[in-house]
Short mmCIF file of C-alpha atoms and ligand atoms in Angstrom, two decimals:
data_model
loop_
_atom_site.label_atom_id
_atom_site.label_comp_id
_atom_site.label_asym_id
_atom_site.label_seq_id
_atom_site.Cartn_x
_atom_site.Cartn_y
_atom_site.Cartn_z
CA MET A 1322 96.92 129.78 81.14
CA ASP A 1323 97.14 127.50 84.15
CA ALA A 1324 93.95 127.78 86.14
CA GLY A 1325 93.81 129.15 89.66
CA GLY A 1326 96.23 132.05 89.16
CA ASP A 1327 99.28 131.87 91.36
CA MET A 1328 97.65 129.98 94.22
CA GLU A 1329 99.77 127.14 95.63
CA LEU A 1330 98.42 123.67 94.82
CA PRO A 1331 97.64 122.51 98.41
CA GLU A 1332 95.73 125.73 99.04
CA TRP A 1333 93.90 125.36 95.74
CA CYS A 1334 92.96 121.74 96.54
CA LYS A 1335 91.45 122.95 99.79
CA LEU A 1336 89.45 125.64 98.02
CA LEU A 1337 88.14 123.14 95.47
CA PRO A 1338 84.59 121.99 96.41
CA LYS A 1339 84.75 118.25 97.02
CA ILE A 1340 82.41 115.27 97.23
CA GLU A 1341 83.31 112.61 99.81
CA LEU A 1342 81.76 109.21 99.09
CA HIS A 1343 83.85 106.85 101.21
CA ALA A 1344 84.40 107.95 104.81
CA HIS A 1345 83.93 105.73 107.87
CA LEU A 1346 82.73 107.63 110.93
CA ASN A 1347 84.96 105.87 113.46
CA GLY A 1348 87.96 106.04 111.15
CA SER A 1349 87.58 109.80 110.77
CA VAL A 1350 87.79 110.76 114.44
CA ARG A 1351 90.39 113.38 115.42
CA ASP A 1352 93.47 112.02 117.25
CA SER A 1353 92.96 114.72 119.89
CA THR A 1354 89.45 113.41 120.60
CA LEU A 1355 90.63 109.80 120.77
CA LEU A 1356 93.38 110.79 123.21
CA GLU A 1357 90.92 112.73 125.35
CA LEU A 1358 88.52 109.78 125.44
CA ALA A 1359 91.38 107.38 126.19
CA LYS A 1360 92.48 109.58 129.08
CA VAL A 1361 89.02 109.38 130.65
CA LEU A 1362 88.85 105.60 130.25
CA GLY A 1363 92.44 105.34 131.50
CA ASP A 1364 91.54 107.30 134.64
CA GLU A 1365 88.57 104.99 135.14
CA GLY A 1366 90.88 101.98 134.84
CA VAL A 1367 89.03 100.59 131.80
CA ILE A 1368 92.16 100.77 129.61
CA ASN A 1369 95.86 101.37 130.04
CA PHE A 1370 96.28 104.94 128.75
CA GLU A 1371 100.01 104.68 127.94
CA ASP A 1372 99.53 101.58 125.77
CA VAL A 1373 96.65 103.18 123.93
CA VAL A 1374 98.47 106.48 123.24
CA HIS A 1375 101.25 104.55 121.60
CA VAL A 1376 98.81 102.72 119.35
CA ILE A 1377 96.80 105.81 118.40
CA MET A 1378 99.87 107.86 117.44
CA LYS A 1379 101.64 105.14 115.46
CA ASN A 1380 102.01 105.83 111.72
CA GLY A 1381 101.65 103.16 109.03
CA ARG A 1382 99.68 100.08 109.93
CA SER A 1383 99.01 96.88 108.07
CA LEU A 1384 95.37 96.12 107.27
CA PRO A 1385 95.02 93.56 110.12
CA GLU A 1386 96.50 96.13 112.54
CA CYS A 1387 93.93 98.68 111.36
CA PHE A 1388 91.11 96.33 112.30
CA LYS A 1389 92.59 95.77 115.77
CA LEU A 1390 92.70 99.52 116.11
CA PHE A 1391 89.04 99.85 115.14
CA ASP A 1392 88.14 97.55 118.00
CA LEU A 1393 90.02 99.90 120.29
CA PHE A 1394 88.33 102.97 118.76
CA HIS A 1395 84.97 101.34 119.36
CA ILE A 1396 85.79 100.88 123.06
CA LEU A 1397 86.59 104.60 123.21
CA THR A 1398 83.67 105.91 121.17
CA THR A 1399 80.72 103.61 121.60
CA ASP A 1400 78.34 105.33 123.98
CA HIS A 1401 75.55 107.56 122.79
CA GLN A 1402 77.05 110.85 123.90
CA THR A 1403 80.42 110.14 122.31
CA VAL A 1404 78.87 108.93 119.07
CA THR A 1405 77.03 112.26 118.88
CA ARG A 1406 80.23 114.17 119.61
CA ILE A 1407 82.39 112.40 117.03
CA THR A 1408 79.71 112.74 114.35
CA LYS A 1409 79.55 116.49 114.93
CA GLU A 1410 83.33 116.86 114.86
CA VAL A 1411 83.81 114.70 111.79
CA ILE A 1412 81.27 116.75 109.83
CA GLU A 1413 82.92 119.99 110.92
CA ASP A 1414 86.32 118.66 109.86
CA PHE A 1415 85.09 117.68 106.40
CA ALA A 1416 83.35 121.03 105.98
CA ALA A 1417 86.58 122.82 106.93
CA GLU A 1418 88.20 121.08 103.95
CA ASN A 1419 85.48 122.44 101.68
CA VAL A 1420 83.74 119.10 101.30
CA VAL A 1421 80.30 120.16 100.11
CA TYR A 1422 78.71 116.70 100.13
CA LEU A 1423 79.62 114.04 102.67
CA GLU A 1424 78.28 110.51 102.43
CA LEU A 1425 79.30 109.32 105.88
CA ARG A 1426 79.14 105.60 106.57
CA THR A 1427 78.93 103.89 109.92
CA THR A 1428 78.12 100.47 111.35
CA PRO A 1429 75.02 100.56 113.59
CA LYS A 1430 76.12 98.92 116.83
CA GLN A 1431 74.35 97.28 119.69
CA ASN A 1432 75.86 97.12 123.12
CA GLU A 1433 73.65 95.95 125.95
CA SER A 1434 75.93 97.27 128.68
CA LYS A 1435 75.47 100.80 127.29
CA GLY A 1436 71.77 100.33 126.60
CA MET A 1437 72.57 100.72 122.93
CA THR A 1438 70.57 99.27 120.05
CA LYS A 1439 71.28 99.77 116.35
CA LEU A 1440 68.46 102.28 116.28
CA SER A 1441 69.65 104.21 119.34
CA TYR A 1442 73.18 104.27 117.87
CA MET A 1443 71.79 105.86 114.70
CA LYS A 1444 69.77 108.33 116.76
CA ALA A 1445 73.03 109.39 118.38
CA VAL A 1446 74.59 109.85 114.92
CA ILE A 1447 71.63 111.92 113.75
CA ASN A 1448 71.82 114.00 116.93
CA GLY A 1449 75.45 114.65 116.03
CA ILE A 1450 74.45 115.94 112.61
CA GLN A 1451 71.91 118.23 114.24
CA ALA A 1452 74.45 119.44 116.77
CA VAL A 1453 76.83 120.87 114.18
CA ASP A 1454 76.98 124.60 114.76
CA THR A 1455 80.06 125.88 112.97
CA VAL A 1456 78.76 125.23 109.46
CA ASP A 1457 75.42 125.05 107.71
CA VAL A 1458 74.27 121.43 107.41
CA ALA A 1459 71.70 120.34 104.86
CA PHE A 1460 70.17 117.08 106.00
CA VAL A 1461 66.95 115.47 104.78
CA THR A 1462 64.14 114.41 107.05
CA SER A 1463 61.04 114.93 104.96
CA GLY A 1464 58.04 112.89 106.07
CA ALA A 1465 59.84 111.84 109.22
CA ASN A 1466 56.87 112.03 111.56
CA ASN A 1467 56.13 108.33 111.78
CA LEU A 1468 59.66 107.23 112.52
CA PRO A 1469 60.75 105.93 115.91
CA LEU A 1470 63.11 108.81 116.57
CA SER A 1471 61.18 110.77 119.14
CA GLU A 1472 64.31 112.18 120.77
CA THR A 1473 65.60 113.72 117.57
CA THR A 1474 64.01 116.74 115.94
CA PRO A 1475 61.96 115.71 112.93
CA VAL A 1476 61.94 118.77 110.72
CA ASN A 1477 61.85 119.05 106.98
CA CYS A 1478 65.36 120.26 106.43
CA ILE A 1479 67.72 120.64 109.32
CA SER A 1480 69.72 123.71 108.52
CA ASN A 1481 71.85 125.22 111.24
CA CYS A 1482 71.90 128.72 109.82
CA ASN A 1483 74.23 131.68 110.12
CA LYS A 1484 77.31 129.82 108.86
CA ARG A 1485 80.03 130.52 106.35
CA LYS A 1486 80.09 127.08 104.78
CA LYS A 1487 77.39 124.61 103.80
CA ILE A 1488 77.72 120.85 103.69
CA TYR A 1489 75.18 118.27 102.56
CA VAL A 1490 75.35 115.19 104.77
CA ARG A 1491 73.91 111.80 103.92
CA LEU A 1492 74.43 108.46 105.67
CA LEU A 1493 75.27 104.93 104.58
CA LEU A 1494 74.73 102.08 107.02
CA SER A 1495 77.61 99.63 107.05
CA ILE A 1496 77.30 95.91 107.53
CA ASP A 1497 80.37 94.55 109.30
CA ARG A 1498 81.71 91.29 107.88
CA ARG A 1499 81.60 89.80 111.39
CA GLU A 1500 77.80 90.04 111.38
CA THR A 1501 75.32 87.22 110.85
CA THR A 1502 72.73 87.16 108.08
CA ALA A 1503 70.03 88.15 110.59
CA SER A 1504 72.05 91.07 111.89
CA ALA A 1505 72.83 92.27 108.35
CA MET A 1506 69.12 92.05 107.53
CA GLU A 1507 68.35 94.14 110.61
CA THR A 1508 70.71 96.84 109.31
CA VAL A 1509 69.01 96.84 105.91
CA LYS A 1510 65.61 97.23 107.58
CA LEU A 1511 66.97 100.05 109.70
CA ALA A 1512 68.32 101.77 106.59
CA ARG A 1513 64.87 101.63 105.04
CA GLU A 1514 63.29 102.97 108.24
CA LEU A 1515 65.74 105.86 108.29
CA LYS A 1516 65.42 106.80 104.64
CA ASP A 1517 63.78 110.07 105.63
CA PHE A 1518 66.58 110.73 108.10
CA GLY A 1519 69.28 111.03 105.49
CA VAL A 1520 70.17 107.36 105.04
CA VAL A 1521 70.74 106.84 101.33
CA GLY A 1522 72.28 103.40 101.08
CA LEU A 1523 74.32 100.52 102.44
CA ASP A 1524 77.95 99.49 102.63
CA LEU A 1525 79.64 96.16 103.26
CA SER A 1526 82.90 96.61 105.15
CA GLY A 1527 84.97 95.18 107.97
CA ASN A 1528 87.96 92.87 107.93
CA PRO A 1529 88.08 91.38 104.40
CA ILE A 1530 89.49 88.07 105.60
CA VAL A 1531 86.54 87.56 107.95
CA GLY A 1532 83.11 86.30 106.88
CA GLU A 1533 81.70 84.88 103.68
CA TRP A 1534 79.97 86.78 100.89
CA GLU A 1535 77.06 84.30 101.03
CA THR A 1536 76.31 85.39 104.61
CA PHE A 1537 75.48 88.94 103.52
CA LEU A 1538 73.90 88.16 100.19
CA PRO A 1539 70.29 87.74 101.42
CA ALA A 1540 70.39 91.13 103.16
CA LEU A 1541 72.06 92.83 100.20
CA LYS A 1542 69.57 91.28 97.79
CA HIS A 1543 66.75 92.55 99.98
CA ALA A 1544 68.31 96.04 99.95
CA LYS A 1545 68.39 95.89 96.17
CA GLU A 1546 64.75 94.81 96.03
CA ILE A 1547 63.65 97.76 98.14
CA GLY A 1548 65.71 100.20 96.10
CA LEU A 1549 68.57 100.97 98.48
CA PRO A 1550 71.85 101.63 96.66
CA ILE A 1551 74.84 99.54 97.75
CA THR A 1552 78.58 100.02 97.83
CA LEU A 1553 80.87 97.09 98.56
CA HIS A 1554 84.42 96.98 99.86
CA CYS A 1555 85.73 94.85 97.05
CA GLY A 1556 89.13 93.35 96.31
CA GLU A 1557 90.99 94.53 99.40
CA VAL A 1558 92.57 91.09 99.41
CA PRO A 1559 93.05 88.76 96.42
CA ASN A 1560 89.94 86.65 97.07
CA HIS A 1561 88.93 86.20 93.43
CA LYS A 1562 85.91 84.01 94.10
CA GLU A 1563 84.46 86.80 96.18
CA ILE A 1564 85.54 89.57 93.81
CA LYS A 1565 83.73 87.79 90.96
CA ALA A 1566 80.59 87.32 93.06
CA MET A 1567 80.62 90.97 94.08
CA ILE A 1568 80.97 92.20 90.51
CA ASP A 1569 78.19 89.81 89.40
CA PHE A 1570 75.99 91.36 92.08
CA CYS A 1571 76.39 94.65 90.24
CA PRO A 1572 76.55 97.10 93.16
CA GLN A 1573 76.11 100.83 92.56
CA ARG A 1574 79.75 101.42 93.59
CA ILE A 1575 82.78 99.51 94.86
CA GLY A 1576 85.50 100.67 97.23
CA HIS A 1577 89.28 100.11 96.98
CA ALA A 1578 89.46 97.41 94.24
CA CYS A 1579 93.17 96.87 94.94
CA PHE A 1580 93.49 93.25 93.84
CA LEU A 1581 91.37 92.94 90.72
CA LYS A 1582 92.71 90.84 87.84
CA GLU A 1583 92.62 92.06 84.28
CA GLU A 1584 89.40 90.17 83.45
CA GLU A 1585 87.75 91.48 86.64
CA TRP A 1586 88.60 95.05 85.67
CA THR A 1587 87.17 94.39 82.24
CA ARG A 1588 83.83 93.43 83.82
CA VAL A 1589 83.87 96.46 86.14
CA LYS A 1590 84.56 98.69 83.16
CA VAL A 1591 81.87 97.12 80.98
CA LEU A 1592 79.35 97.48 83.81
CA ARG A 1593 80.60 101.07 84.48
CA ILE A 1594 80.67 100.45 88.24
CA PRO A 1595 82.11 103.61 89.88
CA VAL A 1596 85.18 103.00 92.04
CA GLU A 1597 85.93 104.81 95.32
CA ILE A 1598 89.70 105.31 95.44
CA CYS A 1599 91.49 105.87 98.74
CA LEU A 1600 95.16 106.50 97.90
CA THR A 1601 96.67 107.21 101.31
CA SER A 1602 94.69 104.43 102.95
CA ASN A 1603 95.84 101.88 100.37
CA ILE A 1604 99.49 102.74 100.92
CA GLN A 1605 99.46 103.25 104.69
CA SER A 1606 97.56 100.04 105.35
CA GLU A 1607 100.06 98.26 103.09
CA ARG A 1608 97.44 97.00 100.66
CA LEU A 1609 99.64 98.44 97.89
CA SER A 1610 103.36 99.09 98.01
CA SER A 1611 103.57 102.27 95.97
CA LEU A 1612 101.37 104.92 94.39
CA SER A 1613 103.31 104.81 91.15
CA ASN A 1614 101.51 101.64 90.05
CA HIS A 1615 98.17 102.39 91.71
CA HIS A 1616 95.13 101.31 89.65
CA PHE A 1617 93.77 104.88 89.78
CA ALA A 1618 96.06 105.78 86.86
CA ASP A 1619 94.58 103.14 84.59
CA ILE A 1620 90.91 103.72 85.34
CA TYR A 1621 91.31 107.49 85.24
CA LYS A 1622 93.03 107.28 81.86
CA VAL A 1623 90.15 105.35 80.30
CA ASN A 1624 87.59 107.70 81.80
CA HIS A 1625 86.07 105.07 84.07
CA PRO A 1626 83.82 106.54 86.82
CA VAL A 1627 86.04 107.17 89.83
CA ALA A 1628 85.92 109.24 93.02
CA LEU A 1629 88.82 110.18 95.27
CA CYS A 1630 87.99 109.52 98.93
CA THR A 1631 89.67 109.48 102.35
CA ASP A 1632 88.41 106.18 103.84
CA ASP A 1633 89.61 106.93 107.39
CA SER A 1634 90.94 110.47 107.56
CA GLY A 1635 91.71 110.22 111.29
CA LEU A 1636 93.38 106.85 111.19
CA PHE A 1637 95.51 107.74 108.17
CA SER A 1638 96.04 111.43 109.00
CA THR A 1639 94.74 112.66 105.68
CA SER A 1640 92.03 114.91 104.26
CA LEU A 1641 90.17 114.96 100.98
CA SER A 1642 92.13 118.06 99.93
CA ASN A 1643 95.30 116.08 100.55
CA GLU A 1644 94.02 113.15 98.46
CA TYR A 1645 93.47 115.51 95.50
CA HIS A 1646 96.91 117.00 95.95
CA LEU A 1647 98.40 113.52 96.09
CA ALA A 1648 96.60 112.50 92.90
CA ALA A 1649 97.77 115.67 91.15
CA SER A 1650 101.39 115.27 92.17
CA THR A 1651 101.52 111.52 91.51
CA PHE A 1652 99.51 111.22 88.32
CA GLY A 1653 100.09 114.63 86.75
CA LEU A 1654 96.55 116.02 87.03
CA ASN A 1655 96.27 119.76 86.50
CA LYS A 1656 93.75 122.01 88.20
CA ARG A 1657 91.19 121.65 85.42
CA ASP A 1658 91.49 117.83 85.61
CA MET A 1659 90.94 117.96 89.37
CA PHE A 1660 87.94 120.22 89.05
CA ILE A 1661 86.34 117.86 86.53
CA LEU A 1662 87.21 114.83 88.67
CA ALA A 1663 85.73 116.40 91.82
CA ARG A 1664 82.57 117.49 90.01
CA SER A 1665 82.06 114.12 88.35
CA ALA A 1666 81.68 112.47 91.77
CA ILE A 1667 78.28 114.17 92.11
CA GLN A 1668 76.77 111.65 89.69
CA PHE A 1669 78.11 108.64 91.64
CA SER A 1670 76.66 109.84 94.95
CA PHE A 1671 73.47 108.25 96.26
CA ALA A 1672 71.84 111.66 96.77
CA ASP A 1673 68.58 112.53 95.06
CA LEU A 1674 68.37 114.58 91.89
CA GLU A 1675 67.54 117.80 93.69
CA VAL A 1676 70.70 117.61 95.79
CA LYS A 1677 72.78 116.72 92.74
CA GLU A 1678 71.49 119.82 91.00
CA GLU A 1679 72.36 121.97 94.02
CA LEU A 1680 75.86 120.48 94.07
CA SER A 1681 76.31 121.17 90.37
CA LYS A 1682 75.41 124.80 91.05
CA ILE A 1683 78.04 124.97 93.81
CA PHE A 1684 80.69 123.78 91.36
CA CYS A 1685 79.46 126.22 88.74
CA GLU A 1686 79.79 129.11 91.17
CA ALA A 1687 83.21 127.97 92.40
CA GLU A 1688 84.60 127.73 88.87
CA GLY A 1689 84.98 131.48 88.57
CA THR A 1690 87.07 131.74 91.73
CA LEU A 1691 89.15 128.67 91.02
CA PHE A 1692 90.06 129.63 87.47
CA MET A 1693 90.56 133.36 87.61
P1 5GP B 1327 82.34 102.67 111.93
O1 5GP B 1327 81.52 101.85 110.99
O2 5GP B 1327 82.51 102.01 113.28
O3 5GP B 1327 81.87 104.09 112.08
O4 5GP B 1327 83.79 102.81 111.27
C1 5GP B 1327 84.83 101.88 111.47
C2 5GP B 1327 84.53 100.58 110.78
O5 5GP B 1327 84.55 100.76 109.36
C3 5GP B 1327 85.61 99.51 111.01
O6 5GP B 1327 85.35 98.78 112.19
C4 5GP B 1327 85.49 98.64 109.76
O7 5GP B 1327 84.43 97.72 109.91
C5 5GP B 1327 85.11 99.64 108.70
N1 5GP B 1327 86.29 100.09 107.95
C6 5GP B 1327 86.98 101.23 108.09
N2 5GP B 1327 88.00 101.31 107.21
C7 5GP B 1327 87.94 100.18 106.48
C8 5GP B 1327 88.72 99.69 105.38
O8 5GP B 1327 89.68 100.30 104.90
N3 5GP B 1327 88.34 98.48 104.88
C9 5GP B 1327 87.27 97.78 105.36
N4 5GP B 1327 86.97 96.62 104.80
N5 5GP B 1327 86.53 98.23 106.39
C10 5GP B 1327 86.85 99.42 106.94
#
């Protein structure tokens, strides 16, 4: 019998517990929030509101256009209060989609005019996690007493009780490809400092045609030495010298992998490097022309470790439930396949064993409801 009784597939995909491993904070902001922030800055004369509305609401953008848009988002969102607000909202939105584990990534930013340092930016993010009040958030801060975060609440497990849903939240610090070696190194050191505040690893992202792999290598090597897991945006453009170097580096995960050649895939498969797949993002940003020949089909078929992710749910108007539905309708996955796929992502997360066990239990409990 088909699992899930007579429930419609989109509804079932929403009910399915999900693990999100590739979500950028500033790419996941609600349109309504961006418009509200733009209105304020428009009234203050900082931006032209009409121009910005047009850009925010436009559908389908090439990859270079996406990066221009991120610069605009950062103008709208980068003060401490707003960073806290968007973090809170993004977590609530993922929880509403029944995401039970969210590995949220963001680029620590410094902005002298706002009195912002990379550390104070991260404090604002952490404050956002603590501010969530519509769902129960499990967020690690054990042994946090010696950290320079006096304005946040160092408790053992922040758990905003009395909620219907529970979401585990962990953070990845992103290095933007525009950064220097020294700045990347600073981010790695910050990640280590914030290990007890839910930071579980690092990401390399930003415009793939900007910057050189060699610039980030010292910082990434250092991260490896101190035991911080790494995920790399890899193969978003056909830069095969870089793709080879990234695979040779042997990161814990890679994201996108749109332009890998046969021999590069062979290496990724031999090394069993898990791949974060973002279907809607790849199509909307015009990295790939159609889903019918998306590399997900091939790696899924051979049982290679893979996780469906949103990338930028706000920018691309998607949700993780929608990404599962899309995979099911495009690649013929049934409900059992989706359940197994969603559950398998637990092992590719950078969470500790205890959290992974808790997540496994959540899937175990959900199985009964999903397959009645
Ligand atoms: P933030 O780190 O500011 O919270 O999230 C937005 C940033 O994430 C962007 O400025 C960009 O550096 C990175 N980002 C978001 N989506 C993508 C993507 O699809 N590819 C790459 N390479 N970077 C991305």
